Every structure is written in structure tokens, then in C-alpha cells.
GROMACS .gro file of C-alpha atoms in nm:
model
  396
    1UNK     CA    1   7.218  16.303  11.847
    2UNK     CA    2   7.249  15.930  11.761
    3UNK     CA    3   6.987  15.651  11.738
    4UNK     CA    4   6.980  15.461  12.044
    5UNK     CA    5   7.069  15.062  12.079
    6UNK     CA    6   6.816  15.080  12.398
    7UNK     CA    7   6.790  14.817  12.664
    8UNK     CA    8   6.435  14.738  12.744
    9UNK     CA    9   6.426  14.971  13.070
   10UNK     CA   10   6.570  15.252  12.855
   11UNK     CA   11   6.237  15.238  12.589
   12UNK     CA   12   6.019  15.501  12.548
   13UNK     CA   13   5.777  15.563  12.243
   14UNK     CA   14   5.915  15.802  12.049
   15UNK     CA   15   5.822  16.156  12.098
   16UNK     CA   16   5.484  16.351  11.911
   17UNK     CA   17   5.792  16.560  11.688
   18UNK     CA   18   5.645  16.529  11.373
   19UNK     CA   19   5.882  16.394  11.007
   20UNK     CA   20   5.746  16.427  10.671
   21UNK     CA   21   5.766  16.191  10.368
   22UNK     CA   22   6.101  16.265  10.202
   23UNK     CA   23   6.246  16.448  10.545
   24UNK     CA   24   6.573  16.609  10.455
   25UNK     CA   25   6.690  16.532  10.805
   26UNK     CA   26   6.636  16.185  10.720
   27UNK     CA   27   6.730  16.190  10.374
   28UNK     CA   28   7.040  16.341  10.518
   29UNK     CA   29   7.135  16.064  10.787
   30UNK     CA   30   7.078  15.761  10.539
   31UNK     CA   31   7.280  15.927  10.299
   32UNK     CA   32   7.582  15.937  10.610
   33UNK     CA   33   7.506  15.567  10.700
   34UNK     CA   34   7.547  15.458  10.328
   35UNK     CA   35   7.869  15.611  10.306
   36UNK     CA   36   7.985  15.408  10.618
   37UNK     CA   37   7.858  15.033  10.483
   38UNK     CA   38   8.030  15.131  10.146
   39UNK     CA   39   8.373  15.190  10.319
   40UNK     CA   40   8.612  14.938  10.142
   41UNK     CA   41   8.763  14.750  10.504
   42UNK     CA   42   8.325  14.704  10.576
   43UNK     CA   43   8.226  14.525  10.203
   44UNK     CA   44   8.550  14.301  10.215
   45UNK     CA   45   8.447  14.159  10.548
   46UNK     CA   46   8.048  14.188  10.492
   47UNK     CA   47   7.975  14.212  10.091
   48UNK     CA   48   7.585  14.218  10.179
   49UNK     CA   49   7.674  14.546  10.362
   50UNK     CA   50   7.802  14.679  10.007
   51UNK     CA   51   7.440  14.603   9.923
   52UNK     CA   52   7.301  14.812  10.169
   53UNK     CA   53   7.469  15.099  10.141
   54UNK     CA   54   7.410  15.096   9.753
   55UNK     CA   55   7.073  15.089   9.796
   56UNK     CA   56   7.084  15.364  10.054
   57UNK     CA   57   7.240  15.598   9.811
   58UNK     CA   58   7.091  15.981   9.777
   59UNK     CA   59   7.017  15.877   9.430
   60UNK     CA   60   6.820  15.553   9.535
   61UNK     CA   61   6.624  15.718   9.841
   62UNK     CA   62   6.527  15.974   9.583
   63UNK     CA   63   6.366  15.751   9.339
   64UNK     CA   64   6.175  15.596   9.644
   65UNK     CA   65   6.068  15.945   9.738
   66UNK     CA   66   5.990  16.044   9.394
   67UNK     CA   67   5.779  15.734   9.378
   68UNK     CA   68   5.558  15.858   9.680
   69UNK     CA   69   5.438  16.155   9.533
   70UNK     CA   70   5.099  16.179   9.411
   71UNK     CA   71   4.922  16.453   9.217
   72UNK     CA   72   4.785  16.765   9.359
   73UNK     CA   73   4.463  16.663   9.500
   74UNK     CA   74   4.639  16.438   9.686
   75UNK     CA   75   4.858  16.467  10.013
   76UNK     CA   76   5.085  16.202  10.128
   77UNK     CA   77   5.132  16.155  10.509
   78UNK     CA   78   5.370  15.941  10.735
   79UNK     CA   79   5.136  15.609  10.853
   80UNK     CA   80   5.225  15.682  11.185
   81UNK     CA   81   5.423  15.472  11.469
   82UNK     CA   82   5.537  15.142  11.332
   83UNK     CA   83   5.697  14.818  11.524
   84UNK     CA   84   5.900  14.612  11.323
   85UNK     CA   85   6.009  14.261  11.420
   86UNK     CA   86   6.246  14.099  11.187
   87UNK     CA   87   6.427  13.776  11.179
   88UNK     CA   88   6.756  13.636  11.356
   89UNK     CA   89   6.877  13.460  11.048
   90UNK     CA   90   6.869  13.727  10.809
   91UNK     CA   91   7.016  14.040  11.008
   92UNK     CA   92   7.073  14.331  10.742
   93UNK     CA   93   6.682  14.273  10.677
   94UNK     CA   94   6.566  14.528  10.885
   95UNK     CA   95   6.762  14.763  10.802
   96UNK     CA   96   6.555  14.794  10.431
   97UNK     CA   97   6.220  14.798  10.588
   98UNK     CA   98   6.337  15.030  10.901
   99UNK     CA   99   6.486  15.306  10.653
  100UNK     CA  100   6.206  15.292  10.382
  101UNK     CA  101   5.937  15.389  10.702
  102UNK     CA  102   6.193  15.615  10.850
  103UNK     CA  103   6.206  15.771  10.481
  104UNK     CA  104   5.827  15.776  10.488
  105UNK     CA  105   5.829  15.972  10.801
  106UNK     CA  106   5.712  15.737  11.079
  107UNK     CA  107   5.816  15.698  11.431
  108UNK     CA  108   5.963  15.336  11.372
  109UNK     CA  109   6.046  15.072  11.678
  110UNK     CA  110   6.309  14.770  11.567
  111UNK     CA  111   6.333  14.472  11.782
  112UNK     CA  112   6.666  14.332  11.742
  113UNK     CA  113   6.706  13.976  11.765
  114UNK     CA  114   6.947  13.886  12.057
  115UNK     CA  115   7.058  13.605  11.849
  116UNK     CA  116   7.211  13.882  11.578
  117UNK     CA  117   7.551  13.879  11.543
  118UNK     CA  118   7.803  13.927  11.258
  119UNK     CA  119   7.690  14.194  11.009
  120UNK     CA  120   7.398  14.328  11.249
  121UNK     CA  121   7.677  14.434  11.497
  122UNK     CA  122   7.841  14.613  11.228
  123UNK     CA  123   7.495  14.739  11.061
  124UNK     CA  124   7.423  14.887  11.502
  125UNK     CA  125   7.785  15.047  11.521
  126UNK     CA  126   7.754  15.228  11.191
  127UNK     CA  127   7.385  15.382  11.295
  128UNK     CA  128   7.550  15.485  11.619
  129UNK     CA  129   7.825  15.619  11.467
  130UNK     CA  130   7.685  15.820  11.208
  131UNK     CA  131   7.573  16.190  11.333
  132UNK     CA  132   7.208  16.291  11.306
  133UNK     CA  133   6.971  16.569  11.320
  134UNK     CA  134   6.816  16.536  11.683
  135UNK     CA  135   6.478  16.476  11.542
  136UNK     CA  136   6.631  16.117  11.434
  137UNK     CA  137   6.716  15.976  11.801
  138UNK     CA  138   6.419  16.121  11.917
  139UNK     CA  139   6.201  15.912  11.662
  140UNK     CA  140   6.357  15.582  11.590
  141UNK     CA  141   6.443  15.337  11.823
  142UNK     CA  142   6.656  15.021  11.773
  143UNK     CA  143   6.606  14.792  12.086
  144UNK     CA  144   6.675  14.405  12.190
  145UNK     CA  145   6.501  14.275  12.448
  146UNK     CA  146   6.445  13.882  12.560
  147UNK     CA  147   6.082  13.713  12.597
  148UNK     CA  148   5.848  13.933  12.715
  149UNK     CA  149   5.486  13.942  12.621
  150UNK     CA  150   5.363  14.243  12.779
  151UNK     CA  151   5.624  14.459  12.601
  152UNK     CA  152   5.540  14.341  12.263
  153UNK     CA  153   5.228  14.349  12.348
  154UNK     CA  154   5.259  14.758  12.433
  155UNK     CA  155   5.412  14.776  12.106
  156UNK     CA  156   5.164  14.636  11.939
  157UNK     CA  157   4.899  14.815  12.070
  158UNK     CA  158   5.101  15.152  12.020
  159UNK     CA  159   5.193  15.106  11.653
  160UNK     CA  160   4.967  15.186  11.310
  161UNK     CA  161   5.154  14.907  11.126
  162UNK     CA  162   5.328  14.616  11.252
  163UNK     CA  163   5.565  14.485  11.033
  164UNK     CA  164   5.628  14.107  11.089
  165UNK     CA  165   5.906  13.912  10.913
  166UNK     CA  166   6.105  13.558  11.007
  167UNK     CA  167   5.838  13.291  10.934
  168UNK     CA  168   5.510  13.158  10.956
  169UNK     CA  169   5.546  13.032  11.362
  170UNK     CA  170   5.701  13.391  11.397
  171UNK     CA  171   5.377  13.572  11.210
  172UNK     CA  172   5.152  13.366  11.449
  173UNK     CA  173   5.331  13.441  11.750
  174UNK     CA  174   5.327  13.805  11.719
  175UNK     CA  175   4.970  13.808  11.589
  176UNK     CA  176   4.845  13.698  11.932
  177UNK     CA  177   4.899  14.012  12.058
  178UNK     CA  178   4.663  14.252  11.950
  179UNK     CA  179   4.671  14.557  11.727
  180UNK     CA  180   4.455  14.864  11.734
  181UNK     CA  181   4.143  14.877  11.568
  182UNK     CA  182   4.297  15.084  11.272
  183UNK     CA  183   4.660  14.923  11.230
  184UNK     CA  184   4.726  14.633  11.081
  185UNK     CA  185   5.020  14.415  10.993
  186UNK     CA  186   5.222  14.374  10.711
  187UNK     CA  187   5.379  14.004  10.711
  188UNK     CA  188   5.668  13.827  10.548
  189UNK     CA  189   5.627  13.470  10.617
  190UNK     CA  190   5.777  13.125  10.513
  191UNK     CA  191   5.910  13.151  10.151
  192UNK     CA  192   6.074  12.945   9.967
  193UNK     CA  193   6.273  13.059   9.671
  194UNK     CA  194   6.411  12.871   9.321
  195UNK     CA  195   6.679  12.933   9.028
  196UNK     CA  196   6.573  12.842   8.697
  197UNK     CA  197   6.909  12.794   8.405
  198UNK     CA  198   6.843  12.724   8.061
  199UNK     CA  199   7.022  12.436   7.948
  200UNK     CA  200   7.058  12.559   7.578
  201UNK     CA  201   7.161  12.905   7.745
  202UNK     CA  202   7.387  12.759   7.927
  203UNK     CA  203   7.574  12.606   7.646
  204UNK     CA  204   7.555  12.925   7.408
  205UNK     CA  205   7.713  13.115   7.684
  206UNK     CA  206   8.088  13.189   7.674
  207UNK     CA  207   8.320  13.097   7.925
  208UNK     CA  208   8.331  13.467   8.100
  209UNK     CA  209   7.974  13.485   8.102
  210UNK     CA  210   7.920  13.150   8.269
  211UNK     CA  211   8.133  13.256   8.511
  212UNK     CA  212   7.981  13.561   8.625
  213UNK     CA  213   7.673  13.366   8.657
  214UNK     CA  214   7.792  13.094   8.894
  215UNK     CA  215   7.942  13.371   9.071
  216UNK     CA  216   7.602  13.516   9.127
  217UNK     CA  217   7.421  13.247   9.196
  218UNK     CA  218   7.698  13.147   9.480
  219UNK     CA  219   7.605  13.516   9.616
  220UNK     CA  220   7.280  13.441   9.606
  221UNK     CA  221   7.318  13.096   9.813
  222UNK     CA  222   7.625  13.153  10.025
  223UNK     CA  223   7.586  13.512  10.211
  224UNK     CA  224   7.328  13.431  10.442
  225UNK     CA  225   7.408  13.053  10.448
  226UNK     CA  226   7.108  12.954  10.217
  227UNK     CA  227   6.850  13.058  10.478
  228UNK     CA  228   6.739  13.396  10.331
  229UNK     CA  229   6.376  13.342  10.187
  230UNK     CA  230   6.501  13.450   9.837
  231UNK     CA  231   6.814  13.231   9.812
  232UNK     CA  232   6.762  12.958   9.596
  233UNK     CA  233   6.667  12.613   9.752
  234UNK     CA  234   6.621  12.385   9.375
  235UNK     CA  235   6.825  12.442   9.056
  236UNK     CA  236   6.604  12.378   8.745
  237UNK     CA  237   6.773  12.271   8.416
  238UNK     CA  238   6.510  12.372   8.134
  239UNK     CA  239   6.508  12.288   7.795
  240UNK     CA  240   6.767  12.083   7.594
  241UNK     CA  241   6.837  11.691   7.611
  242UNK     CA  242   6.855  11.458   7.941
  243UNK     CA  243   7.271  11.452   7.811
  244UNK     CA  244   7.307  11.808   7.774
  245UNK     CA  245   7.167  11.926   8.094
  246UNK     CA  246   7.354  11.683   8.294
  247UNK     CA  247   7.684  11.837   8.119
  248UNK     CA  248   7.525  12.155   8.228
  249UNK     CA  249   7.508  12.049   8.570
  250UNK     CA  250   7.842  11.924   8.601
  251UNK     CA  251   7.986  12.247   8.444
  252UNK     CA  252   7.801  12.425   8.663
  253UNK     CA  253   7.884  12.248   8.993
  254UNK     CA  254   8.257  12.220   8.914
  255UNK     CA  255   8.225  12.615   8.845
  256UNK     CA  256   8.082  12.639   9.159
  257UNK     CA  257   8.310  12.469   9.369
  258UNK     CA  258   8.599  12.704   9.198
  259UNK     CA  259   8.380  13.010   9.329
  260UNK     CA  260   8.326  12.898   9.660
  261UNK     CA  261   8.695  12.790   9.711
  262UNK     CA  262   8.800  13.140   9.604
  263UNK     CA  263   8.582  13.323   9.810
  264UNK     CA  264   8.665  13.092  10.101
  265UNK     CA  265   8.397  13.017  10.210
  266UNK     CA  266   8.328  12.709  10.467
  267UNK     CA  267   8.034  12.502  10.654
  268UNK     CA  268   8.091  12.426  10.989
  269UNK     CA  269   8.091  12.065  11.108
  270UNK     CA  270   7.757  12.053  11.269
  271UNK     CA  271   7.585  12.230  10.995
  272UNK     CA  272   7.760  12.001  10.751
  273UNK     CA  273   7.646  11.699  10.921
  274UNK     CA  274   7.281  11.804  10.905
  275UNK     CA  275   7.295  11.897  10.577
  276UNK     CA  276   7.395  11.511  10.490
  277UNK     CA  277   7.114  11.421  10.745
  278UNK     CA  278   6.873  11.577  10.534
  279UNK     CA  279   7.054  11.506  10.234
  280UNK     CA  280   7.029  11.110  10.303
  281UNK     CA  281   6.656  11.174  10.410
  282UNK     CA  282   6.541  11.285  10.096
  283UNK     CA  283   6.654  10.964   9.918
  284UNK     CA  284   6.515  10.739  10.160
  285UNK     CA  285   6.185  10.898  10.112
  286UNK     CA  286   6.210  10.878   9.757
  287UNK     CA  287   6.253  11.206   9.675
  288UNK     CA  288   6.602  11.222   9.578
  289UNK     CA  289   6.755  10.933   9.309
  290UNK     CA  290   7.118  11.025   9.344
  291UNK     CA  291   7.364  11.240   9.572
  292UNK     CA  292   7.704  11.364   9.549
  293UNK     CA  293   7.908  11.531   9.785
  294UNK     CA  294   8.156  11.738   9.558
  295UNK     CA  295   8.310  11.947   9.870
  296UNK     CA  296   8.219  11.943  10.256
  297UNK     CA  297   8.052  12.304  10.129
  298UNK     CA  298   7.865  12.132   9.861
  299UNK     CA  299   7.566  11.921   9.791
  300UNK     CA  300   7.429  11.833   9.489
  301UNK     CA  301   7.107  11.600   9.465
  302UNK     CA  302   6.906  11.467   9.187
  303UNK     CA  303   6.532  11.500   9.146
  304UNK     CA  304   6.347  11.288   8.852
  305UNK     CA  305   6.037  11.483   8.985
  306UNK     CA  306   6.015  11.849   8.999
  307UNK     CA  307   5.769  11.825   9.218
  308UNK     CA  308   5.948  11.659   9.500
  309UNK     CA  309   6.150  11.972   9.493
  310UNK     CA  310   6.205  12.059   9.866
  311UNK     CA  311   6.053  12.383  10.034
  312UNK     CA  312   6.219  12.333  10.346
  313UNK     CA  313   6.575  12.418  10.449
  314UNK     CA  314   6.837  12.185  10.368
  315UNK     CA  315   7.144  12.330  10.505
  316UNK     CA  316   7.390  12.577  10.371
  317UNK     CA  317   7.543  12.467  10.004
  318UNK     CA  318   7.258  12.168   9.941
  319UNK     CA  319   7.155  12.192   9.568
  320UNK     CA  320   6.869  11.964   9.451
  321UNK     CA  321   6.871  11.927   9.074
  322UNK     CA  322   6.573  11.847   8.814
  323UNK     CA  323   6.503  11.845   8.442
  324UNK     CA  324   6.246  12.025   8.314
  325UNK     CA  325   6.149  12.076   7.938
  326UNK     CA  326   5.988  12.468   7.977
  327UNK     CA  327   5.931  12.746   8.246
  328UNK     CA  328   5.565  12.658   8.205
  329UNK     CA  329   5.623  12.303   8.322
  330UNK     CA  330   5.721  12.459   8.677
  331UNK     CA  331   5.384  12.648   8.688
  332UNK     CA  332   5.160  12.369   8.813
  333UNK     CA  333   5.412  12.358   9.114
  334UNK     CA  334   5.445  12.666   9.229
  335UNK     CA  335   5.257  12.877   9.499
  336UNK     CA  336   5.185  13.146   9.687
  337UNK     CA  337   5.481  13.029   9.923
  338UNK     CA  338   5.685  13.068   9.603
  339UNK     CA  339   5.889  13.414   9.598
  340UNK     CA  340   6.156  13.416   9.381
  341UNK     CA  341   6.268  13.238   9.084
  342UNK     CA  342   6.658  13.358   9.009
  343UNK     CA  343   6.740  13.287   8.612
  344UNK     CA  344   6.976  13.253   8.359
  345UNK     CA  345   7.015  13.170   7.984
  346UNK     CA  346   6.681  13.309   7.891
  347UNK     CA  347   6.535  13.511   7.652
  348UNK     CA  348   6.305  13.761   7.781
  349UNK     CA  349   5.986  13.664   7.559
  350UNK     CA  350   6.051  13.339   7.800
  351UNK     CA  351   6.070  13.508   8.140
  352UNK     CA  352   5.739  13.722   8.000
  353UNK     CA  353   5.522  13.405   7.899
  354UNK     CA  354   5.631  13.222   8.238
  355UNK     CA  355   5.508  13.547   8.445
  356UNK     CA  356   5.200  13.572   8.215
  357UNK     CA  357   5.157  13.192   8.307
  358UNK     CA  358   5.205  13.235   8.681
  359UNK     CA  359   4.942  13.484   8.702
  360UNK     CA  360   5.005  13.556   9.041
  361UNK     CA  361   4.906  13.222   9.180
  362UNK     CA  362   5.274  13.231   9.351
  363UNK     CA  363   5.644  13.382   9.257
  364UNK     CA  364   5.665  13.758   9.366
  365UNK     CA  365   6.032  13.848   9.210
  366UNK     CA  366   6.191  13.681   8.871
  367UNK     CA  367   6.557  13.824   8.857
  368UNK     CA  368   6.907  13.716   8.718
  369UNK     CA  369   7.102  13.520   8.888
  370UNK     CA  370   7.299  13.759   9.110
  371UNK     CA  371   7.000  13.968   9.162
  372UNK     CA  372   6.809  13.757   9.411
  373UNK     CA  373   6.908  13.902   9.755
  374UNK     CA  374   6.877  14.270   9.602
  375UNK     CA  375   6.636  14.451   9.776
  376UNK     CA  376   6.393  14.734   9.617
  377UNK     CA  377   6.111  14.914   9.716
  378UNK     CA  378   5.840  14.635   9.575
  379UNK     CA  379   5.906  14.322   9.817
  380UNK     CA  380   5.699  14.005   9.846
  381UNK     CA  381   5.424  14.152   9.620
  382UNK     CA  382   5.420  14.464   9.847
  383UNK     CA  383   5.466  14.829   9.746
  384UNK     CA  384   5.670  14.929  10.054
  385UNK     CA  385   5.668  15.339  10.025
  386UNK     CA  386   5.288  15.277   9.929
  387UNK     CA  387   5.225  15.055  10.288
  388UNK     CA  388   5.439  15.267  10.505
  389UNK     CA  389   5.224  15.579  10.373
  390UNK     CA  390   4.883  15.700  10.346
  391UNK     CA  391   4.668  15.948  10.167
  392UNK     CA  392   4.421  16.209  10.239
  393UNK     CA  393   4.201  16.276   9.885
  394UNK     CA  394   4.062  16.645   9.826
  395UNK     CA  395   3.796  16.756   9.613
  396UNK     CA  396   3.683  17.115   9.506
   0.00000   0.00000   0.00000
């Protein structure tokens, strides 16, 4: 039995056969989907699919299962049915927050974006090609379907938890249709996401190690053409002189070019030409005091206020620069928009005082650079096992 790619006419709620947390069956037919995205020919052409499958490993899904269990007095149970609606621009995304309910045992609905293409086609052949207990095609349902109101609104009122992601407009457009009086949603809107390199770092690393970071950070930015909410939009220089951070910069942004060249790859002409829209719009507002256009796939601006540092989307490859003395100086700033700050160069008593500083007035995830399109089981502030769950307490 396979899970279904249903048209709209063909979608049924999934039937009353009952998974646990930790199913085998499951267990089993993640475990034979990982082994598909980490087939060599798939991460050449879609490296974010290498990503996938890693963290669909046995050994991973075990650690998430291992991190449900609870102690003896008390039981651990599936939430129920759960509707998922992620976004167009990101499309591996749903595949994390599918498979960590599907691990927890619920009856899971995914509405595919019609606008998915790319590695979502590949992500839908894989799941259809990979053999499966029964129990799996009669429980999970991937389905596309165009706009229509009374079938989300069925959904809605079907599911325990409604799992929103794609935006703030997206969030409010969904939450018009109402949920049963004991679900509730679990939302992932707007972010906006930042890279933080230490200028002194940056200068006491050695040529390999620069490298590899640059590398990263181009992972970070390029796969999902800057749009994912945890690619970085601003690059903060901290620490060192004015002169030695823009050397940094410079190093950095010819190191970058080298990366993106070599990995070949581009930005189309229309995206290219709204990235210098925006580009150009920044410094007429102020915002922006210089801009350079090293390589139709990159843009590097300069900010004399961190402030001005721009939550919105530029356009694939755009890089606004600013000088900063400390982490702490970027903690006024920041909010609860704020999800990830991607790093390099520091020391970790440095990365400790800044979190310590934040206090959870904004910034969910502070990782390498590299790191910041890795997804685990604690996303946007959110235990995922721990939502997709719930717990019955008994006393003697």
C-alpha cells in the first residue's frame, strides 16, 4: 500500500485504524523513504533532499521517539487527526512536520501547494514509491487541491491540531475557518532570520576554515532562493575596527562569489531585476549608504544603522551589511519575529551571554553557519514530538 497524492474528489478522512507513538510500521516506512532522498543521483540534483533523508534516519527517528517517552505514571498518546498546510516557497517543509506527527501516531492530512514544483515533485514520487505497511495509506493523506473554502473548512473542523506554516496573511487566512472546541493550531508565521560573523574571528581563521564557512552560509542563502524563514536576510560584522571588518567583508563576498560560481548557481532575469528594485529602494529611503553589484547573483549593501536592517524579502543573493561592536548591541533590535541568528568566529561564552541577553524577547535558533536550514525536533520555540502528542497522568 502507498500513500496517496489524492485529488480533491478522491479525499476521505483517514480511517478509525489506530497508530501508536513510535509505530514500527511507521518507523519502518520513514526509514525506506530516507534511503530513497539519500540516493547519490537525488542529493546531486536536490542537496536539501540529502537533508531530509539524514534527518529521517532510524537513528534520528529514534532519538525523537526516545524523547517522547515519559515515566511510568504517564502514558503518551497520538493527538489525534491533524491538517497541515505548509508553504509554496519552501516545499521539503512539510515533509519534517508531516513525518514527526506521522511518528507520533496521528492520522495526518497535507495540503500540497499547487504552486510546488522542483524538489516537492521528487519529495511526492519517493513517498509513492516507497512500499508501506497498509495501515500507512490508510492514515496519511497527501492532497492538492485549488481555492476552496468549504474543504478547508471540513478539515479544519475534523482535525485536533492544525498546523499552519507560510506567513502571517497565510495564518490569518486559515484561521477564519474554525477549529473544534478542543484543537487548536500550531502556527509558523512571518520570520525573519540573521547571520552574525565575528570580525576578529574572521581574521584568526585559516584559509580552509573560512572557506567552509562561506560555503555554509551560501547553503544557508542559496537553496531555497533566500526565502526560507531561517535563511539569513542581514550579515552582521561584530567586533574589531571600521578597517578590519570592511576587509572582512570583502574577503567574505569575493569568497562568496567563488562558492556560488562553483556550485552554479544563477538568478533569473526577473528576479534579478527586483532584487535591484529593492536594492535601489533601500538607498533612496535612507536605509542603505552604499551598493555593489559583485555578480548578477550577488548583492551586497551597506547599513551605517543596524537597525535599518531589512525584515522583508529582498530577492535571492541580496546581502545587507552593518558594523556592530558586540552581540549585545543587536539585542535592542531584535524580536519575536526574529528566528534565527546563523554565526561564526565566536567563542561560545559569547553565543551564551547573547542568548542570556535575548531572554526570549525574540531569536528561537542560534546555529553555525551551515546549520541554519537544519531541521530538529525543537522548531520556532516549539517542542514538536511534545505538540503532536498528549498525555494521560495516573495516580495510585
Amino acid at each position: 500500500m502507498r500513500i496517496r497524492f489524492g485529488a480533491p474528489g478522491e479525499l476521505t478522512a483517514p480511517s478509525g485504524e489506530r497508530l501508536s507513538v513510535g509505530d514500527p510500521r511507521v518507523v519502518d516506512f520513514l526509514s525506506r523513504f530516507a534511503r530513497r532522498l539519500l540516493a547519490p543521483a537525488v542529493a546531486r540534483r536536490h542537496p536539501e533532499l540529502g537533508s531530509l533523508g539524514y534527518f529521517l534516519r532510524p537513528a534520528e527517528l529514534s532519538r525523537v521517539v526516545d524523547r517522547m517517552r515519559r515515566d511510568d505514571n504517564t502514558w503518551i498518546f497520538p493527538r489525534g487527526n491533524v491538517f497541515h498546510v505548509p508553504p509554496a516557497n519552501v516545499d521539503t517543509i512539510f515533509v519534517y512536520s508531516w513525518a514527526l506527527s506521522a511518528l507520533a501516531g496521528n492520522h495526518n492530512v497535507v495540503r500540497i501547494s499547487s504552486r510546488s514544483a522542483g524538489a516537492a515533485d521528487v519529495v511526492l514520487e519517493a513517498l509513492n514509491a516507497t512500499d508501506a505497511d497498509p495501515v500507512i495509506g490508510r492514515t496519511q493523506r497527501m492532497v492538492t487541491y485549488g481555492r476552496d473554502d468549504q474543504l478547508t473548512a471540513n478539515l479544519s473542523a475534523w482535525c485536533d491540531l492544525r498546523v499552519i506554516w507560510g506567513g502571517d496573511a497565510a495564518v490569518e487566512a486559515i484561521r477564519r475557518h474554525p477549529l473544534g472546541p478542543a484543537a487548536r493550531d500550531l502556527t509558523f508565521p512571518d520570520r525573519t532570520s540573521w547571520a552574525a560573523l565575528s570580525v576578529p574571528g574572521w581574521h584568526a581563521a585559516d584559509p580552509a576554515t573560512r572557506t567552509a564557512a562561506v560555503t555554509g552560509f551560501a547553503n544557508d542563502s542559496y537553496w531555497f532562493d533566500q526565502a526560507a524563514c531561517s535563511s539569513p536576510r542581514t550579515v552582521f560584522l561584530v567586533g574589531g575596527a571600521p578597517a578590519a571588518a570592511e576587509q572582512a567583508r570583502a574577503e567574505f563576498l569575493t569568497l562568496l562569489s567563488a562558492v556560488v560560481a562553483q556550485r552554479g548557481w544563477t538568478v533569473d532575469a526577473a528576479m534579478a531585476v527586483e532584487k535591484r528594485v529593492h536594492a535601489y529602494s533601500l538607498a533612496a529611503t535612507g536605509a542603505s549608504t552604499g551598493l555593489a553589484f559583485p555578480s548578477n547573483e550577488i548583492t551586497a549593501l551597506t547599513l551605517d544603522d543596524p537597525s535599518a536592517a531589512p525584515r522583508r524579502w529582498i530577492g535571492a543573493g541580496a546581502f545587507p551589511f552593518a558594523h556592530v561592536t558586540s552581540l549585545g548591541e543587536l539585542v535592542p533590535g531584535l524580536q519575536r519575529q526574529d528566528q534565527t541568528v546563523s554565526h561564526f568566529g565566536f567563542a561560545p561564552a559569547d553565543l551564551r551571554a547573547f542568548a542570556v541577553d535575548l531572554a526570549g524577547r525574540g531569536v528561537d535558533r542560534i546555529v553555525p553557519f551551515g546549520a541554519a536550514l537544519t531541521f530538529s525536533a525543537i522548531w520556532d520555540g516549539y517542542d514538536l514530538p511534545a505538540e503532536f502528542t498528549r498525555l494521560t497522568t495516573l495516580s495510585y
